[in-house]
Coordinates of C-alpha atoms in Angstrom, one line a residue:
M1 CA 57.3 148.0 70.2
T2 CA 54.1 150.9 71.7
D3 CA 52.7 149.4 75.0
P4 CA 48.4 149.2 75.2
S5 CA 48.6 149.8 78.2
S6 CA 50.6 153.5 78.8
G7 CA 51.5 154.5 74.7
C8 CA 54.8 154.3 75.7
R9 CA 57.0 153.1 72.9
L10 CA 59.5 150.7 74.4
T11 CA 63.2 149.6 72.0
M12 CA 65.2 147.9 72.7
A13 CA 68.7 148.3 70.0
T14 CA 72.8 147.9 71.0
P15 CA 74.4 150.9 71.1
D16 CA 76.3 150.4 68.1
A17 CA 72.8 149.9 66.8
A18 CA 71.5 153.0 67.9
P19 CA 73.8 155.5 69.0
E20 CA 72.0 158.8 69.6
L21 CA 69.5 157.2 71.0
W22 CA 72.3 155.7 73.5
I23 CA 73.7 158.5 74.6
R24 CA 70.1 159.9 75.3
C25 CA 69.8 157.3 77.5
L26 CA 72.9 157.9 79.3
D27 CA 72.5 161.1 79.4
G28 CA 69.2 160.8 81.3
A29 CA 70.1 158.1 83.7
R30 CA 72.8 159.9 84.3
A31 CA 70.9 163.4 85.4
V32 CA 68.6 160.9 87.4
Y33 CA 71.6 159.4 88.9
R34 CA 73.4 163.1 90.1
A35 CA 70.1 164.5 91.0
H36 CA 70.0 161.9 93.6
R37 CA 73.8 161.6 94.7
V38 CA 74.6 158.5 93.4
S39 CA 76.9 159.4 90.3
A40 CA 79.4 156.8 91.2
A41 CA 76.9 154.1 90.5
L42 CA 76.8 154.7 86.9
D43 CA 79.9 155.0 86.1
Y44 CA 79.4 156.7 83.3
D45 CA 82.7 157.0 82.2
A46 CA 83.8 153.2 81.9
V47 CA 80.3 152.4 80.0
V48 CA 79.7 155.4 77.5
D49 CA 81.5 153.8 74.7
G50 CA 79.2 151.3 74.8
T51 CA 81.2 148.2 74.8
S52 CA 80.0 146.4 78.2
T53 CA 76.6 146.8 77.0
S54 CA 75.3 143.6 75.2
V55 CA 71.5 145.1 75.1
F56 CA 69.5 148.2 76.3
F57 CA 66.2 149.5 76.4
A58 CA 64.8 153.3 76.1
V59 CA 61.3 154.2 76.9
T60 CA 60.0 156.9 74.8
D61 CA 56.3 158.9 74.2
D62 CA 54.8 159.9 71.0
R63 CA 56.8 163.1 71.2
D64 CA 59.8 161.5 71.4
V65 CA 61.0 162.6 74.7
L66 CA 62.8 159.9 77.0
L67 CA 60.9 158.5 80.1
G68 CA 63.3 155.8 81.4
G69 CA 65.8 153.1 80.6
L70 CA 68.4 150.3 81.9
R71 CA 71.1 148.6 80.3
V72 CA 72.3 144.9 80.0
Q73 CA 75.8 143.5 80.4
G74 CA 77.2 139.6 79.7
A75 CA 76.6 137.5 79.2
Y76 CA 79.3 136.7 81.5
V77 CA 82.4 134.4 81.3
S78 CA 83.4 135.3 84.9
V79 CA 82.2 136.6 87.7
D80 CA 85.0 138.9 87.6
Q81 CA 82.8 141.4 84.7
T82 CA 79.5 142.1 88.0
H83 CA 79.7 145.2 89.4
A84 CA 78.3 144.0 92.0
L85 CA 82.0 142.8 93.3
Q86 CA 82.8 146.6 93.9
E87 CA 80.0 147.1 95.3
W88 CA 80.2 144.2 98.1
S89 CA 83.7 145.3 98.3
G90 CA 83.9 144.7 102.3
C91 CA 81.0 143.6 103.2
D92 CA 80.4 140.0 105.0
G93 CA 77.8 139.1 101.9
R94 CA 80.6 139.7 99.0
D95 CA 81.7 135.3 99.3
A96 CA 78.1 134.4 99.2
L97 CA 77.4 137.0 95.8
I98 CA 80.8 135.2 94.3
D99 CA 78.8 131.7 95.3
A100 CA 75.9 132.6 93.9
I101 CA 77.3 133.8 90.4
E102 CA 79.7 130.9 90.3
R103 CA 77.0 128.4 90.5
R104 CA 75.1 130.0 87.3
L105 CA 78.0 131.0 84.7
D106 CA 77.7 127.7 83.1
A107 CA 73.8 128.7 82.2
G108 CA 74.6 132.4 80.9
V109 CA 73.9 134.8 83.2
V110 CA 73.8 138.3 82.3
E111 CA 72.8 142.1 84.3
V112 CA 70.9 144.7 84.3
K113 CA 72.3 148.2 85.2
T114 CA 71.4 151.8 84.7
A115 CA 67.5 151.5 85.4
W116 CA 66.0 154.8 85.9
V117 CA 62.7 156.8 85.1
N118 CA 63.1 160.6 84.2
P119 CA 60.9 162.1 87.0
L120 CA 59.0 164.4 85.0
A121 CA 57.3 161.8 83.0
D122 CA 53.6 162.0 83.2
D123 CA 52.9 159.0 84.9
P124 CA 56.2 157.7 86.1
S125 CA 54.8 154.4 87.5
A126 CA 53.8 153.4 84.3
V127 CA 57.4 154.0 82.7
S128 CA 58.9 151.3 85.9
S129 CA 55.6 148.5 85.3
L130 CA 57.0 149.0 81.3
L131 CA 60.7 148.8 82.0
A132 CA 59.8 145.7 85.0
R133 CA 58.9 143.6 82.5
V134 CA 61.8 142.9 79.7
A135 CA 63.2 139.5 81.8
L136 CA 61.6 137.8 78.8
P137 CA 62.8 140.3 75.9
I138 CA 66.5 140.1 77.8
V139 CA 66.3 135.7 78.3
S140 CA 64.9 135.5 74.2
A141 CA 67.5 138.3 72.8
T142 CA 70.8 136.7 74.8
G143 CA 69.6 133.4 75.0
V144 CA 70.9 133.4 78.6
R145 CA 68.9 131.3 81.4
Y146 CA 69.9 134.0 84.1
I147 CA 69.3 137.4 84.7
M148 CA 70.8 139.3 87.6
A149 CA 69.9 142.7 88.6
T150 CA 71.5 144.7 92.0
A151 CA 69.1 147.7 93.5
A152 CA 67.2 148.9 96.5
E153 CA 64.4 146.0 97.9
H154 CA 62.2 148.7 97.4
V155 CA 63.5 148.5 93.1
L156 CA 63.1 145.0 93.3
R157 CA 59.7 143.9 94.8
R158 CA 58.3 146.0 91.6
W159 CA 60.4 144.0 89.9
S160 CA 59.7 140.4 91.6
S161 CA 55.9 140.4 89.3
S162 CA 57.9 139.7 86.2
G163 CA 59.1 136.8 88.4
G164 CA 62.4 137.8 90.0
R165 CA 63.8 137.1 93.4
V166 CA 65.9 138.4 95.9
D167 CA 68.5 136.5 96.9
K168 CA 68.1 135.9 100.4
T169 CA 71.6 134.3 100.5
V170 CA 73.7 137.2 99.9
P171 CA 73.1 139.6 102.9
A172 CA 72.7 143.2 101.6
S173 CA 75.1 145.6 101.5
P174 CA 75.5 149.8 102.0
Y175 CA 75.3 150.8 98.3
P176 CA 76.5 153.3 97.3
D177 CA 76.6 154.5 101.0
D178 CA 74.7 153.9 104.7
R179 CA 71.2 156.0 103.1
Y180 CA 70.9 153.3 100.7
R181 CA 70.5 148.6 101.2
T182 CA 71.5 147.2 97.2
S183 CA 70.0 143.9 97.4
L184 CA 70.8 141.0 94.9
M185 CA 67.9 138.9 92.5
W186 CA 68.2 136.7 90.0
W187 CA 65.3 135.7 87.3
D188 CA 65.6 132.6 86.5
A189 CA 64.1 131.5 82.4
A190 CA 63.1 128.6 83.5
T191 CA 60.4 129.9 86.3
L192 CA 59.3 132.8 84.5
A193 CA 56.7 132.0 83.4
G194 CA 55.5 130.3 87.0
Q195 CA 57.0 133.0 89.2
A196 CA 56.0 136.3 87.2
D197 CA 52.4 137.8 87.8
P198 CA 50.2 136.0 85.6
T199 CA 48.8 139.3 84.0
V200 CA 52.7 140.8 83.7
Y201 CA 53.8 137.4 82.0
A202 CA 51.1 138.1 79.5
Q203 CA 52.3 141.7 79.1
M204 CA 56.4 140.2 78.1
R205 CA 54.8 137.7 75.4
H206 CA 53.7 140.7 73.9
D207 CA 56.6 143.4 74.4
T208 CA 59.0 139.9 73.2
V209 CA 56.9 139.5 69.9
G210 CA 56.2 143.7 69.4
L211 CA 60.8 143.3 69.7
L212 CA 61.7 140.2 68.5
G213 CA 59.2 138.7 66.5
P214 CA 57.2 135.9 66.8
D215 CA 59.9 132.9 66.6
A216 CA 61.8 134.3 69.5
L217 CA 59.0 132.8 71.7
L218 CA 59.3 129.8 69.7
G219 CA 62.7 129.4 70.1
T220 CA 62.8 130.8 73.9
A221 CA 60.4 128.3 74.9
E222 CA 62.7 124.8 72.9
R223 CA 65.8 126.4 74.7
I224 CA 63.9 126.4 78.3
D225 CA 62.5 122.6 78.1
S226 CA 65.9 121.6 77.2
M227 CA 67.2 123.3 80.7
D228 CA 67.1 120.1 82.9
R229 CA 66.2 120.1 86.8
S230 CA 69.6 120.5 88.3
G231 CA 69.5 124.0 87.4
H232 CA 72.1 123.7 84.4
A233 CA 71.6 124.2 81.0
A234 CA 71.1 121.1 78.6

């Protein structure tokens, strides 16, 4: 799918379906994480086989230069599957983190991981904005209600344009080291349309159709309509 505003191409695939692009994307992330001295947060050896990744997104330019990407884990069946437990290890907020995830598991939870942008991109902000818009494609492709992500709050502020909200019940963690304050963010499929910036939501609809076809929006709308007000999937 080509983004009209930036001219970049956004690809969604599974590691098995696009193994070469998957490795390129993960290697790009490794270079960026290494440059920022946070390689431990990537855990490259544990994820490179692709088995923990349900789908990934890659942004490329018209010369097929990789400009950024991210990957998605889940849907989770247990809180133990999230790397966030390690990110909050020894922190006061760990119990609140566990509770926040466990309360949402029955409705479906996936996690966005390994987001990165190529620092040599002509317009890194445009790449970040495109990656910030993948919430609706993710819930449409995976069938879950909730997306979680952990990152520094300055990163999460950009992602809030797509309807994500920082969970203030979970205190920030000094992860991967004391230079950072990592927070937890949630997207709720039932509230995306109301909480996302209207322009961004329209772009997400365009992206979802481009990546998954027009029927994806119909199926997602019907599923969201079936969610009751108690916060559970009907």
